[in-house]
Amino acid sequence: LAWVGCAKRWRHDMMWDTERLSLMTFAMGFDIFAGRITVEDSLRVAKECSVPAVDVMNVSEKQVGHYLRAMQSTGTEVYCYIAMIPFFRAESKVVCAIEKELRIARQLGAKLLMIVPGGAPEIKWARRRTREEVVSRIAWGYQKAVELSKDTGIQVCFETTPHESLHLSGSEDCREILERVPDLGLVLDTANMLPHGDTTMDAYALLKNRIVYVHLKDVCLIQKHTLNSTRERTADGRLMECTIWGQGQIPVRHLYEAMLKDGYTGYFAIEYVPPKMKKRQIADHVQQLKRYLNCESTN
């Protein structure tokens, strides 16, 4: 990567277009579960910083009403709904899961449905299969989701995914999925290609024509041992720790400016990391989001 080290400062010659930003709120889930903030509070954090939309993940059908009321009270919309659908289960179960998540996405008024093709069990399953088995199954799942989404007005998409066993981290791997599923959109995560050894800007150059959304994420790369084999690591074995924009090693601002210059008209997601403190309240989250939007850089 061209930018190395942490604690860099953004330059002020170009401001973020907040009207094209969406806040990923599910990082506040622990505080919601603990009762320190509510679903409405998580949306209000975005509103307080003039960010008009949020991304939410794995909302149950019982929770939809909470989000609809929160959206109405805050004037905030759900831009992208993210759902985890294990594609490696029985086909009938996968289809039922896709139908359910599409229904939730429609109820929320989401423009995008980003499907994650499984979690830790699927990652471990994929490690025991050939590349073709894994890629074919994932392509089948996304093709089925695209077919089921027809006439809903929802764009089905997937992101560069930081687990090599799923074969969705590398740019060439992602391009293969896009070639197999022509109407599928790509969400470019600014760091998730690192486990394959690609760089942010190289991935953008190769995949730019299919990008429908962007996860603006910064990470610090550290040497750290962990027993969790599904933690996100780079190709050289370093652990990826998410951080506020400008404090890590990803050219977040450079990519943002390049995409605007190239005519990208879509939204950008703020991949949010909560402040590292106990008993966080809504004011703490608002202050943390302001750190993202007010950061500077000399690069």
Short mmCIF file of C-alpha atoms in Angstrom, two decimals:
data_model
loop_
_atom_site.label_atom_id
_atom_site.label_comp_id
_atom_site.label_asym_id
_atom_site.label_seq_id
_atom_site.Cartn_x
_atom_site.Cartn_y
_atom_site.Cartn_z
CA LEU A 1 0.00 0.00 0.00
CA ALA A 2 1.05 3.55 -0.75
CA TRP A 3 0.03 4.82 2.68
CA VAL A 4 1.85 3.25 5.60
CA GLY A 5 1.53 3.74 9.34
CA CYS A 6 -1.17 5.09 11.62
CA ALA A 7 -2.36 8.45 12.96
CA LYS A 8 -2.28 10.22 9.59
CA ARG A 9 -4.18 13.46 9.01
CA TRP A 10 -6.64 14.17 6.22
CA ARG A 11 -6.26 17.34 4.19
CA HIS A 12 -9.10 19.85 4.11
CA ASP A 13 -9.26 20.71 0.41
CA MET A 14 -12.32 18.52 -0.14
CA MET A 15 -15.20 17.84 2.25
CA TRP A 16 -17.22 14.66 2.52
CA ASP A 17 -20.54 14.82 0.69
CA THR A 18 -22.64 13.71 3.65
CA GLU A 19 -25.75 13.41 1.47
CA ARG A 20 -24.11 10.39 -0.17
CA LEU A 21 -23.01 8.71 3.05
CA SER A 22 -24.72 5.94 4.99
CA LEU A 23 -23.79 4.85 8.51
CA MET A 24 -23.33 1.16 9.28
CA THR A 25 -25.14 0.98 12.62
CA PHE A 26 -24.88 -2.69 13.54
CA ALA A 27 -21.60 -2.00 15.35
CA MET A 28 -23.83 -0.39 17.98
CA GLY A 29 -25.69 -3.67 18.47
CA PHE A 30 -24.01 -4.51 21.77
CA ASP A 31 -25.06 -1.16 23.27
CA ILE A 32 -28.62 -1.71 22.02
CA PHE A 33 -28.66 -5.20 23.53
CA ALA A 34 -27.32 -3.81 26.83
CA GLY A 35 -30.11 -1.22 26.91
CA ARG A 36 -27.80 1.78 26.83
CA ILE A 37 -29.17 3.01 23.51
CA THR A 38 -32.22 2.15 21.41
CA VAL A 39 -32.71 1.35 17.73
CA GLU A 40 -33.97 4.91 17.33
CA ASP A 41 -30.80 6.22 19.00
CA SER A 42 -28.62 4.34 16.51
CA LEU A 43 -30.39 6.11 13.64
CA ARG A 44 -30.29 9.42 15.49
CA VAL A 45 -26.49 9.24 15.60
CA ALA A 46 -26.51 9.47 11.81
CA LYS A 47 -29.09 12.26 11.83
CA GLU A 48 -27.08 14.32 14.33
CA CYS A 49 -24.17 14.32 11.88
CA SER A 50 -26.27 15.07 8.77
CA VAL A 51 -25.85 11.54 7.41
CA PRO A 52 -29.22 10.74 5.79
CA ALA A 53 -29.10 6.94 5.69
CA VAL A 54 -28.03 3.86 7.61
CA ASP A 55 -27.10 0.28 6.82
CA VAL A 56 -28.55 -2.41 9.08
CA MET A 57 -27.78 -6.11 9.33
CA ASN A 58 -29.72 -9.27 10.13
CA VAL A 59 -32.96 -7.61 11.18
CA SER A 60 -35.64 -10.07 12.28
CA GLU A 61 -39.18 -9.69 11.01
CA LYS A 62 -40.23 -8.79 14.56
CA GLN A 63 -37.72 -5.91 14.59
CA VAL A 64 -38.90 -4.33 11.34
CA GLY A 65 -41.54 -2.27 13.13
CA HIS A 66 -38.92 -0.81 15.48
CA TYR A 67 -36.83 0.32 12.52
CA LEU A 68 -39.80 1.75 10.63
CA ARG A 69 -40.81 3.86 13.65
CA ALA A 70 -37.20 4.94 14.17
CA MET A 71 -36.91 5.92 10.51
CA GLN A 72 -40.08 7.99 10.72
CA SER A 73 -39.05 9.77 13.91
CA THR A 74 -35.52 10.57 12.72
CA GLY A 75 -36.18 11.18 9.03
CA THR A 76 -33.48 8.62 8.22
CA GLU A 77 -33.71 5.87 5.60
CA VAL A 78 -32.20 2.40 5.35
CA TYR A 79 -30.00 2.43 2.27
CA CYS A 80 -28.51 -1.07 2.41
CA TYR A 81 -29.82 -4.10 4.24
CA ILE A 82 -27.15 -6.73 4.92
CA ALA A 83 -28.15 -10.35 5.45
CA MET A 84 -26.12 -13.44 6.17
CA ILE A 85 -27.47 -16.35 4.12
CA PRO A 86 -25.46 -19.60 4.29
CA PHE A 87 -25.36 -20.68 0.65
CA PHE A 88 -23.93 -24.11 1.48
CA ARG A 89 -27.10 -25.50 3.04
CA ALA A 90 -29.92 -27.40 1.30
CA GLU A 91 -31.11 -25.46 -1.75
CA SER A 92 -34.69 -25.24 -0.50
CA LYS A 93 -33.50 -23.66 2.77
CA VAL A 94 -31.33 -21.17 0.90
CA VAL A 95 -34.27 -20.13 -1.30
CA CYS A 96 -36.53 -19.68 1.74
CA ALA A 97 -33.86 -17.58 3.45
CA ILE A 98 -33.40 -15.36 0.37
CA GLU A 99 -37.15 -14.82 0.10
CA LYS A 100 -37.36 -13.86 3.78
CA GLU A 101 -34.47 -11.41 3.60
CA LEU A 102 -35.82 -9.83 0.41
CA ARG A 103 -39.15 -9.37 2.19
CA ILE A 104 -37.42 -7.62 5.10
CA ALA A 105 -35.39 -5.45 2.71
CA ARG A 106 -38.59 -4.36 0.94
CA GLN A 107 -40.32 -3.58 4.24
CA LEU A 108 -37.36 -1.43 5.27
CA GLY A 109 -37.36 0.36 1.92
CA ALA A 110 -33.72 -0.60 1.29
CA LYS A 111 -32.18 0.16 -2.09
CA LEU A 112 -29.63 -2.64 -1.77
CA LEU A 113 -29.63 -6.15 -0.34
CA MET A 114 -26.05 -7.19 0.37
CA ILE A 115 -25.80 -10.92 1.00
CA VAL A 116 -22.95 -12.43 3.00
CA PRO A 117 -22.74 -16.11 1.95
CA GLY A 118 -22.23 -17.50 5.42
CA GLY A 119 -20.30 -17.13 8.65
CA ALA A 120 -17.67 -19.11 10.54
CA PRO A 121 -19.21 -22.59 9.89
CA GLU A 122 -19.35 -21.89 6.15
CA ILE A 123 -15.79 -20.58 6.09
CA LYS A 124 -14.62 -23.80 7.72
CA TRP A 125 -16.77 -25.86 5.33
CA ALA A 126 -15.27 -24.10 2.34
CA ARG A 127 -11.73 -24.91 3.49
CA ARG A 128 -12.49 -28.60 2.94
CA ARG A 129 -13.83 -28.13 -0.59
CA THR A 130 -12.26 -27.40 -3.94
CA ARG A 131 -12.27 -23.87 -5.28
CA GLU A 132 -14.70 -24.80 -8.05
CA GLU A 133 -17.15 -26.33 -5.56
CA VAL A 134 -17.12 -23.18 -3.45
CA VAL A 135 -17.29 -20.69 -6.34
CA SER A 136 -20.04 -22.62 -8.14
CA ARG A 137 -22.18 -22.79 -5.02
CA ILE A 138 -21.73 -19.10 -4.23
CA ALA A 139 -22.49 -18.13 -7.81
CA TRP A 140 -25.62 -20.29 -7.70
CA GLY A 141 -26.79 -18.56 -4.52
CA TYR A 142 -26.29 -15.08 -5.90
CA GLN A 143 -27.96 -16.01 -9.19
CA LYS A 144 -30.97 -17.31 -7.28
CA ALA A 145 -31.10 -14.09 -5.23
CA VAL A 146 -30.94 -11.97 -8.39
CA GLU A 147 -33.78 -13.99 -9.93
CA LEU A 148 -35.95 -13.70 -6.82
CA SER A 149 -35.31 -9.94 -6.57
CA LYS A 150 -36.67 -9.28 -10.06
CA ASP A 151 -39.36 -6.56 -10.05
CA THR A 152 -38.64 -5.61 -6.41
CA GLY A 153 -36.51 -2.59 -7.25
CA ILE A 154 -33.79 -3.93 -4.95
CA GLN A 155 -30.23 -4.40 -6.19
CA VAL A 156 -28.68 -7.64 -4.91
CA CYS A 157 -24.97 -7.29 -4.26
CA PHE A 158 -22.00 -8.84 -2.49
CA GLU A 159 -18.81 -7.42 -1.06
CA THR A 160 -15.17 -8.22 -1.38
CA THR A 161 -15.00 -10.68 1.54
CA PRO A 162 -11.88 -11.04 3.73
CA HIS A 163 -11.74 -14.84 3.91
CA GLU A 164 -9.66 -16.59 1.28
CA SER A 165 -11.54 -19.87 1.64
CA LEU A 166 -14.67 -18.23 0.20
CA HIS A 167 -12.71 -16.95 -2.83
CA LEU A 168 -14.30 -13.50 -2.64
CA SER A 169 -11.34 -11.46 -1.40
CA GLY A 170 -9.21 -11.29 -4.54
CA SER A 171 -10.19 -8.96 -7.36
CA GLU A 172 -10.01 -11.70 -9.99
CA ASP A 173 -12.18 -13.97 -7.85
CA CYS A 174 -14.80 -11.25 -7.46
CA ARG A 175 -14.72 -10.58 -11.19
CA GLU A 176 -15.37 -14.27 -11.86
CA ILE A 177 -18.50 -14.19 -9.68
CA LEU A 178 -19.67 -11.05 -11.49
CA GLU A 179 -19.12 -12.73 -14.85
CA ARG A 180 -21.13 -15.76 -13.75
CA VAL A 181 -23.97 -13.58 -12.40
CA PRO A 182 -24.36 -10.64 -14.82
CA ASP A 183 -26.97 -8.64 -12.84
CA LEU A 184 -25.19 -8.90 -9.50
CA GLY A 185 -23.70 -5.73 -8.04
CA LEU A 186 -20.39 -5.35 -6.20
CA VAL A 187 -19.82 -3.60 -2.90
CA LEU A 188 -16.18 -2.54 -2.80
CA ASP A 189 -14.86 -2.82 0.75
CA THR A 190 -11.67 -0.77 0.93
CA ALA A 191 -9.74 -3.35 2.99
CA ASN A 192 -11.24 -6.76 2.32
CA MET A 193 -8.97 -7.49 -0.66
CA LEU A 194 -5.89 -7.47 1.58
CA PRO A 195 -6.21 -11.15 2.59
CA HIS A 196 -5.62 -12.03 -1.06
CA GLY A 197 -2.71 -9.61 -1.37
CA ASP A 198 -4.45 -7.06 -3.61
CA THR A 199 -4.40 -3.32 -2.93
CA THR A 200 -7.40 -1.04 -2.60
CA MET A 201 -6.70 0.97 -5.72
CA ASP A 202 -5.82 -2.03 -7.88
CA ALA A 203 -9.08 -3.72 -6.90
CA TYR A 204 -10.98 -0.55 -7.73
CA ALA A 205 -9.32 -0.28 -11.14
CA LEU A 206 -10.25 -3.85 -12.03
CA LEU A 207 -13.81 -3.87 -10.69
CA LYS A 208 -14.99 -0.26 -11.05
CA ASN A 209 -17.58 -0.98 -13.74
CA ARG A 210 -19.61 -3.24 -11.44
CA ILE A 211 -19.43 -1.25 -8.20
CA VAL A 212 -22.83 -0.26 -6.81
CA TYR A 213 -21.72 0.67 -3.29
CA VAL A 214 -18.56 1.27 -1.26
CA HIS A 215 -17.63 0.40 2.32
CA LEU A 216 -15.15 3.07 3.42
CA LYS A 217 -13.08 1.18 5.96
CA ASP A 218 -9.66 1.90 7.43
CA VAL A 219 -7.57 -0.72 9.22
CA CYS A 220 -4.35 -0.93 11.16
CA LEU A 221 -2.31 -4.02 10.35
CA ILE A 222 -0.73 -5.66 13.38
CA GLN A 223 1.17 -8.81 14.27
CA LYS A 224 -1.09 -10.52 16.78
CA HIS A 225 -1.73 -14.15 17.63
CA THR A 226 -5.31 -15.27 18.13
CA LEU A 227 -6.97 -18.65 18.40
CA ASN A 228 -9.88 -17.38 16.31
CA SER A 229 -9.08 -18.72 12.84
CA THR A 230 -11.78 -16.63 11.15
CA ARG A 231 -10.36 -13.25 12.17
CA GLU A 232 -9.60 -10.98 9.21
CA ARG A 233 -5.92 -11.22 8.25
CA THR A 234 -3.86 -9.92 5.37
CA ALA A 235 -2.03 -12.15 2.91
CA ASP A 236 1.18 -11.79 4.95
CA GLY A 237 -0.56 -12.88 8.16
CA ARG A 238 -1.13 -9.54 9.86
CA LEU A 239 -4.40 -8.98 11.70
CA MET A 240 -6.74 -6.28 10.40
CA GLU A 241 -8.07 -4.03 13.16
CA CYS A 242 -10.72 -1.54 12.03
CA THR A 243 -10.17 2.07 12.98
CA ILE A 244 -11.34 5.61 12.28
CA TRP A 245 -10.52 6.92 8.80
CA GLY A 246 -7.02 8.31 8.62
CA GLN A 247 -5.64 6.29 11.52
CA GLY A 248 -4.86 3.18 9.51
CA GLN A 249 -3.22 2.11 6.27
CA ILE A 250 -6.02 2.30 3.71
CA PRO A 251 -6.17 5.22 1.20
CA VAL A 252 -9.81 5.94 2.04
CA ARG A 253 -9.80 9.59 0.94
CA HIS A 254 -7.76 8.86 -2.18
CA LEU A 255 -10.27 6.23 -3.31
CA TYR A 256 -13.21 8.48 -2.49
CA GLU A 257 -11.80 11.34 -4.56
CA ALA A 258 -10.85 9.01 -7.43
CA MET A 259 -14.36 7.59 -7.60
CA LEU A 260 -15.99 11.00 -7.64
CA LYS A 261 -13.60 12.08 -10.39
CA ASP A 262 -14.47 8.94 -12.38
CA GLY A 263 -18.18 9.76 -12.20
CA TYR A 264 -19.38 7.33 -9.53
CA THR A 265 -22.90 8.42 -8.54
CA GLY A 266 -23.69 5.95 -5.75
CA TYR A 267 -23.44 6.07 -1.99
CA PHE A 268 -20.53 5.41 0.37
CA ALA A 269 -20.94 3.56 3.66
CA ILE A 270 -19.14 4.59 6.83
CA GLU A 271 -17.85 1.31 8.27
CA TYR A 272 -18.22 2.45 11.83
CA VAL A 273 -16.08 1.40 14.81
CA PRO A 274 -17.55 2.32 18.23
CA PRO A 275 -15.41 4.26 20.72
CA LYS A 276 -13.39 2.04 23.03
CA MET A 277 -15.06 2.79 26.32
CA LYS A 278 -17.46 1.03 28.64
CA LYS A 279 -21.14 1.98 28.94
CA ARG A 280 -21.26 4.01 25.74
CA GLN A 281 -24.22 6.37 25.35
CA ILE A 282 -25.66 8.07 22.27
CA ALA A 283 -23.49 11.17 22.82
CA ASP A 284 -20.37 8.99 22.68
CA HIS A 285 -21.43 7.53 19.35
CA VAL A 286 -22.23 10.97 17.93
CA GLN A 287 -18.79 12.22 18.94
CA GLN A 288 -17.16 9.15 17.39
CA LEU A 289 -18.98 9.66 14.07
CA LYS A 290 -17.83 13.29 14.05
CA ARG A 291 -14.25 12.02 14.29
CA TYR A 292 -14.80 10.19 11.00
CA LEU A 293 -16.25 13.22 9.26
CA ASN A 294 -13.74 15.74 10.64
CA CYS A 295 -10.52 13.79 10.18
CA GLU A 296 -7.69 15.41 8.20
CA SER A 297 -4.74 14.03 6.27
CA THR A 298 -1.47 15.24 4.92
CA ASN A 299 -1.49 12.47 2.28
#
